[in-house]
């Protein structure tokens, strides 16, 4: 059975940028909803039980027809959100350092240019989706809760949820303001460790 991991910080820990109301709803209701639907789908197939969510997403096309879309949406939602919670921290913000910063600068010349390109991609997502930084420094988007793992991509280094549920209570329709604020909570040491692990 899959479960929603506890946050490493209090619901109000990011409240200068993301309110406790959003964090609680997003974590306890939205993420829990993905987990409940994922569990209900996998329950029908004993042979799938015990598989990691990553395995299910990588092998999406070989899953039984009747649960493939459910796993795509809710397995993807579970995987994406597990990462999202640890990509944020009340001690976050600033810039990365070390090899990750070097790779960003090699590709984007300045950290600010990287942030601008990431924000532009995040703003470009029509409707609900995510924007990702990949190990090769590409910035790409996915619709809905689609996981990069299902399209043969490596696991992302960093990602931002641009579903309205992630920001609407605080920022209303102003997605660019949410993106700008979010940089202040990005947990760069986690992103650096993910990058180091790919090299
Ligand atoms: Mn979300």
PDB file of C-alpha atoms and ligand atoms in Angstrom:
ATOM      1  CA  UNK A   1       0.000   0.000   0.000  1.00  0.00           C
ATOM      2  CA  UNK A   2       1.248   3.447  -0.898  1.00  0.00           C
ATOM      3  CA  UNK A   3       1.047   6.253   1.644  1.00  0.00           C
ATOM      4  CA  UNK A   4       1.632   9.989   1.735  1.00  0.00           C
ATOM      5  CA  UNK A   5       4.966  10.731   3.392  1.00  0.00           C
ATOM      6  CA  UNK A   6       4.901  13.237   6.253  1.00  0.00           C
ATOM      7  CA  UNK A   7       6.292  16.679   5.523  1.00  0.00           C
ATOM      8  CA  UNK A   8       9.755  17.444   6.912  1.00  0.00           C
ATOM      9  CA  UNK A   9       8.399  20.795   8.139  1.00  0.00           C
ATOM     10  CA  UNK A  10       5.212  22.250   9.594  1.00  0.00           C
ATOM     11  CA  UNK A  11       2.319  23.247   7.370  1.00  0.00           C
ATOM     12  CA  UNK A  12       3.010  26.910   8.138  1.00  0.00           C
ATOM     13  CA  UNK A  13       6.792  26.677   7.731  1.00  0.00           C
ATOM     14  CA  UNK A  14       6.714  28.113   4.200  1.00  0.00           C
ATOM     15  CA  UNK A  15       3.959  30.613   4.957  1.00  0.00           C
ATOM     16  CA  UNK A  16       5.914  33.692   3.870  1.00  0.00           C
ATOM     17  CA  UNK A  17       5.499  32.240   0.356  1.00  0.00           C
ATOM     18  CA  UNK A  18       2.995  29.367   0.523  1.00  0.00           C
ATOM     19  CA  UNK A  19       0.266  29.437   3.165  1.00  0.00           C
ATOM     20  CA  UNK A  20      -0.470  26.700   5.679  1.00  0.00           C
ATOM     21  CA  UNK A  21      -3.944  26.386   4.129  1.00  0.00           C
ATOM     22  CA  UNK A  22      -2.455  25.500   0.762  1.00  0.00           C
ATOM     23  CA  UNK A  23       0.119  23.131   2.233  1.00  0.00           C
ATOM     24  CA  UNK A  24      -2.465  21.293   4.303  1.00  0.00           C
ATOM     25  CA  UNK A  25      -4.963  20.941   1.464  1.00  0.00           C
ATOM     26  CA  UNK A  26      -2.297  20.067  -1.060  1.00  0.00           C
ATOM     27  CA  UNK A  27      -0.604  17.459   1.123  1.00  0.00           C
ATOM     28  CA  UNK A  28      -3.512  16.006   3.109  1.00  0.00           C
ATOM     29  CA  UNK A  29      -6.240  16.150   0.471  1.00  0.00           C
ATOM     30  CA  UNK A  30      -4.777  16.291  -3.036  1.00  0.00           C
ATOM     31  CA  UNK A  31      -1.794  14.003  -2.487  1.00  0.00           C
ATOM     32  CA  UNK A  32      -3.862  11.680  -0.276  1.00  0.00           C
ATOM     33  CA  UNK A  33      -6.445  11.501  -3.057  1.00  0.00           C
ATOM     34  CA  UNK A  34      -3.826  10.328  -5.552  1.00  0.00           C
ATOM     35  CA  UNK A  35      -2.588   7.700  -3.105  1.00  0.00           C
ATOM     36  CA  UNK A  36      -6.090   6.398  -2.351  1.00  0.00           C
ATOM     37  CA  UNK A  37      -6.933   6.015  -6.040  1.00  0.00           C
ATOM     38  CA  UNK A  38      -3.553   4.423  -6.791  1.00  0.00           C
ATOM     39  CA  UNK A  39      -4.028   1.901  -3.988  1.00  0.00           C
ATOM     40  CA  UNK A  40      -7.545   1.064  -5.167  1.00  0.00           C
ATOM     41  CA  UNK A  41      -6.227   0.379  -8.686  1.00  0.00           C
ATOM     42  CA  UNK A  42      -3.285  -1.772  -7.599  1.00  0.00           C
ATOM     43  CA  UNK A  43      -5.462  -3.701  -5.156  1.00  0.00           C
ATOM     44  CA  UNK A  44      -7.195  -5.335  -8.117  1.00  0.00           C
ATOM     45  CA  UNK A  45      -3.937  -6.887  -9.312  1.00  0.00           C
ATOM     46  CA  UNK A  46      -2.047  -8.872  -6.640  1.00  0.00           C
ATOM     47  CA  UNK A  47       0.916  -9.293  -9.002  1.00  0.00           C
ATOM     48  CA  UNK A  48       1.456  -5.525  -8.965  1.00  0.00           C
ATOM     49  CA  UNK A  49       1.440  -5.204  -5.198  1.00  0.00           C
ATOM     50  CA  UNK A  50       4.793  -4.429  -3.649  1.00  0.00           C
ATOM     51  CA  UNK A  51       6.060  -2.680  -6.752  1.00  0.00           C
ATOM     52  CA  UNK A  52       7.568   0.763  -6.278  1.00  0.00           C
ATOM     53  CA  UNK A  53       5.638   3.602  -7.860  1.00  0.00           C
ATOM     54  CA  UNK A  54       8.665   4.252 -10.102  1.00  0.00           C
ATOM     55  CA  UNK A  55       8.394   0.703 -11.485  1.00  0.00           C
ATOM     56  CA  UNK A  56       4.702   1.156 -12.208  1.00  0.00           C
ATOM     57  CA  UNK A  57       5.358   4.433 -14.038  1.00  0.00           C
ATOM     58  CA  UNK A  58       8.312   3.151 -16.071  1.00  0.00           C
ATOM     59  CA  UNK A  59       6.226   0.141 -17.094  1.00  0.00           C
ATOM     60  CA  UNK A  60       2.995   2.058 -17.596  1.00  0.00           C
ATOM     61  CA  UNK A  61       2.342   0.643 -21.066  1.00  0.00           C
ATOM     62  CA  UNK A  62       2.525  -2.936 -19.824  1.00  0.00           C
ATOM     63  CA  UNK A  63      -0.070  -2.414 -17.081  1.00  0.00           C
ATOM     64  CA  UNK A  64      -3.590  -3.828 -17.456  1.00  0.00           C
ATOM     65  CA  UNK A  65      -5.747  -1.585 -19.668  1.00  0.00           C
ATOM     66  CA  UNK A  66      -8.360  -0.919 -17.021  1.00  0.00           C
ATOM     67  CA  UNK A  67      -5.937   0.658 -14.543  1.00  0.00           C
ATOM     68  CA  UNK A  68      -3.377   2.257 -16.882  1.00  0.00           C
ATOM     69  CA  UNK A  69      -4.957   5.707 -16.907  1.00  0.00           C
ATOM     70  CA  UNK A  70      -5.573   5.582 -13.160  1.00  0.00           C
ATOM     71  CA  UNK A  71      -1.915   4.727 -12.502  1.00  0.00           C
ATOM     72  CA  UNK A  72      -0.757   7.350 -14.995  1.00  0.00           C
ATOM     73  CA  UNK A  73      -2.722  10.066 -13.203  1.00  0.00           C
ATOM     74  CA  UNK A  74      -2.538   8.935  -9.605  1.00  0.00           C
ATOM     75  CA  UNK A  75       0.776   7.080  -9.593  1.00  0.00           C
ATOM     76  CA  UNK A  76       2.231  10.082 -11.369  1.00  0.00           C
ATOM     77  CA  UNK A  77       0.586  12.359  -8.832  1.00  0.00           C
ATOM     78  CA  UNK A  78       2.018  10.347  -5.951  1.00  0.00           C
ATOM     79  CA  UNK A  79       5.539  10.252  -7.398  1.00  0.00           C
ATOM     80  CA  UNK A  80       5.578  13.931  -8.380  1.00  0.00           C
ATOM     81  CA  UNK A  81       4.304  15.132  -5.010  1.00  0.00           C
ATOM     82  CA  UNK A  82       6.666  12.952  -2.959  1.00  0.00           C
ATOM     83  CA  UNK A  83       9.474  14.824  -4.712  1.00  0.00           C
ATOM     84  CA  UNK A  84       7.789  18.214  -4.527  1.00  0.00           C
ATOM     85  CA  UNK A  85       7.599  18.201  -0.709  1.00  0.00           C
ATOM     86  CA  UNK A  86      11.334  17.619  -0.312  1.00  0.00           C
ATOM     87  CA  UNK A  87      12.208  20.159  -3.007  1.00  0.00           C
ATOM     88  CA  UNK A  88      10.951  22.804  -0.575  1.00  0.00           C
ATOM     89  CA  UNK A  89      12.274  23.861   2.808  1.00  0.00           C
ATOM     90  CA  UNK A  90      11.874  26.773   5.214  1.00  0.00           C
ATOM     91  CA  UNK A  91      15.675  27.060   4.931  1.00  0.00           C
ATOM     92  CA  UNK A  92      15.395  27.163   1.148  1.00  0.00           C
ATOM     93  CA  UNK A  93      16.091  29.784  -1.458  1.00  0.00           C
ATOM     94  CA  UNK A  94      19.253  31.362  -2.721  1.00  0.00           C
ATOM     95  CA  UNK A  95      21.344  29.586  -5.299  1.00  0.00           C
ATOM     96  CA  UNK A  96      22.795  26.105  -5.658  1.00  0.00           C
ATOM     97  CA  UNK A  97      26.543  25.597  -5.451  1.00  0.00           C
ATOM     98  CA  UNK A  98      29.163  23.137  -6.646  1.00  0.00           C
ATOM     99  CA  UNK A  99      28.763  20.996  -9.768  1.00  0.00           C
ATOM    100  CA  UNK A 100      25.039  21.795 -10.139  1.00  0.00           C
ATOM    101  CA  UNK A 101      25.673  25.537 -10.254  1.00  0.00           C
ATOM    102  CA  UNK A 102      28.505  24.957 -12.727  1.00  0.00           C
ATOM    103  CA  UNK A 103      26.203  22.925 -14.978  1.00  0.00           C
ATOM    104  CA  UNK A 104      23.482  25.576 -14.797  1.00  0.00           C
ATOM    105  CA  UNK A 105      25.946  28.326 -15.659  1.00  0.00           C
ATOM    106  CA  UNK A 106      27.461  26.322 -18.501  1.00  0.00           C
ATOM    107  CA  UNK A 107      24.014  25.987 -20.062  1.00  0.00           C
ATOM    108  CA  UNK A 108      22.301  29.257 -19.091  1.00  0.00           C
ATOM    109  CA  UNK A 109      25.274  31.593 -18.454  1.00  0.00           C
ATOM    110  CA  UNK A 110      23.701  33.161 -15.380  1.00  0.00           C
ATOM    111  CA  UNK A 111      21.536  31.784 -12.600  1.00  0.00           C
ATOM    112  CA  UNK A 112      19.011  34.540 -13.298  1.00  0.00           C
ATOM    113  CA  UNK A 113      18.723  33.461 -16.930  1.00  0.00           C
ATOM    114  CA  UNK A 114      18.067  29.912 -15.771  1.00  0.00           C
ATOM    115  CA  UNK A 115      15.337  31.177 -13.429  1.00  0.00           C
ATOM    116  CA  UNK A 116      13.775  33.240 -16.218  1.00  0.00           C
ATOM    117  CA  UNK A 117      13.701  30.279 -18.602  1.00  0.00           C
ATOM    118  CA  UNK A 118      12.288  27.968 -15.943  1.00  0.00           C
ATOM    119  CA  UNK A 119       9.596  30.543 -15.096  1.00  0.00           C
ATOM    120  CA  UNK A 120       8.747  31.093 -18.759  1.00  0.00           C
ATOM    121  CA  UNK A 121       8.237  27.339 -19.231  1.00  0.00           C
ATOM    122  CA  UNK A 122       6.168  27.159 -16.044  1.00  0.00           C
ATOM    123  CA  UNK A 123       3.960  30.006 -17.255  1.00  0.00           C
ATOM    124  CA  UNK A 124       3.594  28.309 -20.649  1.00  0.00           C
ATOM    125  CA  UNK A 125       1.896  25.215 -19.201  1.00  0.00           C
ATOM    126  CA  UNK A 126      -1.711  25.432 -20.393  1.00  0.00           C
ATOM    127  CA  UNK A 127      -4.005  24.194 -17.661  1.00  0.00           C
ATOM    128  CA  UNK A 128      -2.521  21.811 -15.121  1.00  0.00           C
ATOM    129  CA  UNK A 129       0.969  20.396 -15.184  1.00  0.00           C
ATOM    130  CA  UNK A 130       4.562  20.583 -14.066  1.00  0.00           C
ATOM    131  CA  UNK A 131       7.862  22.086 -15.137  1.00  0.00           C
ATOM    132  CA  UNK A 132      11.092  20.160 -14.616  1.00  0.00           C
ATOM    133  CA  UNK A 133      14.848  20.586 -14.623  1.00  0.00           C
ATOM    134  CA  UNK A 134      16.433  17.475 -16.093  1.00  0.00           C
ATOM    135  CA  UNK A 135      19.942  16.103 -15.411  1.00  0.00           C
ATOM    136  CA  UNK A 136      21.051  17.331 -18.860  1.00  0.00           C
ATOM    137  CA  UNK A 137      19.890  20.852 -17.851  1.00  0.00           C
ATOM    138  CA  UNK A 138      16.898  20.809 -20.207  1.00  0.00           C
ATOM    139  CA  UNK A 139      13.783  22.480 -18.813  1.00  0.00           C
ATOM    140  CA  UNK A 140      10.679  20.588 -19.897  1.00  0.00           C
ATOM    141  CA  UNK A 141       6.991  20.489 -19.034  1.00  0.00           C
ATOM    142  CA  UNK A 142       4.430  17.735 -18.663  1.00  0.00           C
ATOM    143  CA  UNK A 143       0.629  17.970 -18.602  1.00  0.00           C
ATOM    144  CA  UNK A 144      -1.560  16.776 -15.738  1.00  0.00           C
ATOM    145  CA  UNK A 145       0.322  14.373 -13.431  1.00  0.00           C
ATOM    146  CA  UNK A 146       2.220  12.619 -16.205  1.00  0.00           C
ATOM    147  CA  UNK A 147       5.544  11.289 -14.974  1.00  0.00           C
ATOM    148  CA  UNK A 148       8.703  11.769 -16.977  1.00  0.00           C
ATOM    149  CA  UNK A 149       9.558   8.164 -16.104  1.00  0.00           C
ATOM    150  CA  UNK A 150       6.724   6.919 -18.326  1.00  0.00           C
ATOM    151  CA  UNK A 151       8.216   8.601 -21.400  1.00  0.00           C
ATOM    152  CA  UNK A 152      11.692   7.171 -20.829  1.00  0.00           C
ATOM    153  CA  UNK A 153      13.119  10.324 -19.308  1.00  0.00           C
ATOM    154  CA  UNK A 154      15.439  10.211 -16.307  1.00  0.00           C
ATOM    155  CA  UNK A 155      14.091  11.288 -12.945  1.00  0.00           C
ATOM    156  CA  UNK A 156      13.963  15.075 -12.623  1.00  0.00           C
ATOM    157  CA  UNK A 157      16.385  17.075 -10.517  1.00  0.00           C
ATOM    158  CA  UNK A 158      13.759  19.680  -9.633  1.00  0.00           C
ATOM    159  CA  UNK A 159      10.133  20.333 -10.442  1.00  0.00           C
ATOM    160  CA  UNK A 160       7.394  22.836  -9.829  1.00  0.00           C
ATOM    161  CA  UNK A 161       3.703  22.039  -9.542  1.00  0.00           C
ATOM    162  CA  UNK A 162       1.721  24.620 -11.518  1.00  0.00           C
ATOM    163  CA  UNK A 163      -1.723  23.136 -10.923  1.00  0.00           C
ATOM    164  CA  UNK A 164      -4.024  25.840  -9.595  1.00  0.00           C
ATOM    165  CA  UNK A 165      -4.451  23.831  -6.374  1.00  0.00           C
ATOM    166  CA  UNK A 166      -0.789  24.626  -5.656  1.00  0.00           C
ATOM    167  CA  UNK A 167      -1.253  28.396  -5.609  1.00  0.00           C
ATOM    168  CA  UNK A 168      -4.783  29.657  -6.208  1.00  0.00           C
ATOM    169  CA  UNK A 169      -5.716  30.290  -2.548  1.00  0.00           C
ATOM    170  CA  UNK A 170      -2.677  32.577  -2.153  1.00  0.00           C
ATOM    171  CA  UNK A 171      -2.032  33.957  -5.613  1.00  0.00           C
ATOM    172  CA  UNK A 172      -5.390  33.596  -7.365  1.00  0.00           C
ATOM    173  CA  UNK A 173      -4.758  33.621 -11.117  1.00  0.00           C
ATOM    174  CA  UNK A 174      -1.255  35.130 -10.783  1.00  0.00           C
ATOM    175  CA  UNK A 175       0.864  32.096 -11.539  1.00  0.00           C
ATOM    176  CA  UNK A 176       3.975  34.227 -12.270  1.00  0.00           C
ATOM    177  CA  UNK A 177       3.884  35.605  -8.703  1.00  0.00           C
ATOM    178  CA  UNK A 178       3.678  32.085  -7.265  1.00  0.00           C
ATOM    179  CA  UNK A 179       6.666  31.021  -9.352  1.00  0.00           C
ATOM    180  CA  UNK A 180       8.664  34.070  -8.250  1.00  0.00           C
ATOM    181  CA  UNK A 181       7.861  33.383  -4.586  1.00  0.00           C
ATOM    182  CA  UNK A 182       8.620  29.666  -4.874  1.00  0.00           C
ATOM    183  CA  UNK A 183      12.316  30.288  -5.544  1.00  0.00           C
ATOM    184  CA  UNK A 184      12.543  31.402  -1.904  1.00  0.00           C
ATOM    185  CA  UNK A 185      11.736  27.905  -0.651  1.00  0.00           C
ATOM    186  CA  UNK A 186      13.684  25.751  -3.120  1.00  0.00           C
ATOM    187  CA  UNK A 187      15.748  23.209  -1.211  1.00  0.00           C
ATOM    188  CA  UNK A 188      18.937  23.379  -3.306  1.00  0.00           C
ATOM    189  CA  UNK A 189      20.983  20.856  -1.281  1.00  0.00           C
ATOM    190  CA  UNK A 190      18.458  18.160  -2.252  1.00  0.00           C
ATOM    191  CA  UNK A 191      18.668  19.176  -5.909  1.00  0.00           C
ATOM    192  CA  UNK A 192      22.475  19.181  -5.735  1.00  0.00           C
ATOM    193  CA  UNK A 193      22.469  15.670  -4.253  1.00  0.00           C
ATOM    194  CA  UNK A 194      20.172  14.434  -7.032  1.00  0.00           C
ATOM    195  CA  UNK A 195      22.480  15.945  -9.635  1.00  0.00           C
ATOM    196  CA  UNK A 196      25.598  14.451  -8.007  1.00  0.00           C
ATOM    197  CA  UNK A 197      23.899  11.039  -8.034  1.00  0.00           C
ATOM    198  CA  UNK A 198      23.482  11.220 -11.824  1.00  0.00           C
ATOM    199  CA  UNK A 199      27.192  11.820 -12.432  1.00  0.00           C
TER     200      UNK A 199
HETATM  201 MN1  LIG B   1      -0.212  19.302  -6.692  1.00  0.00          MN
END
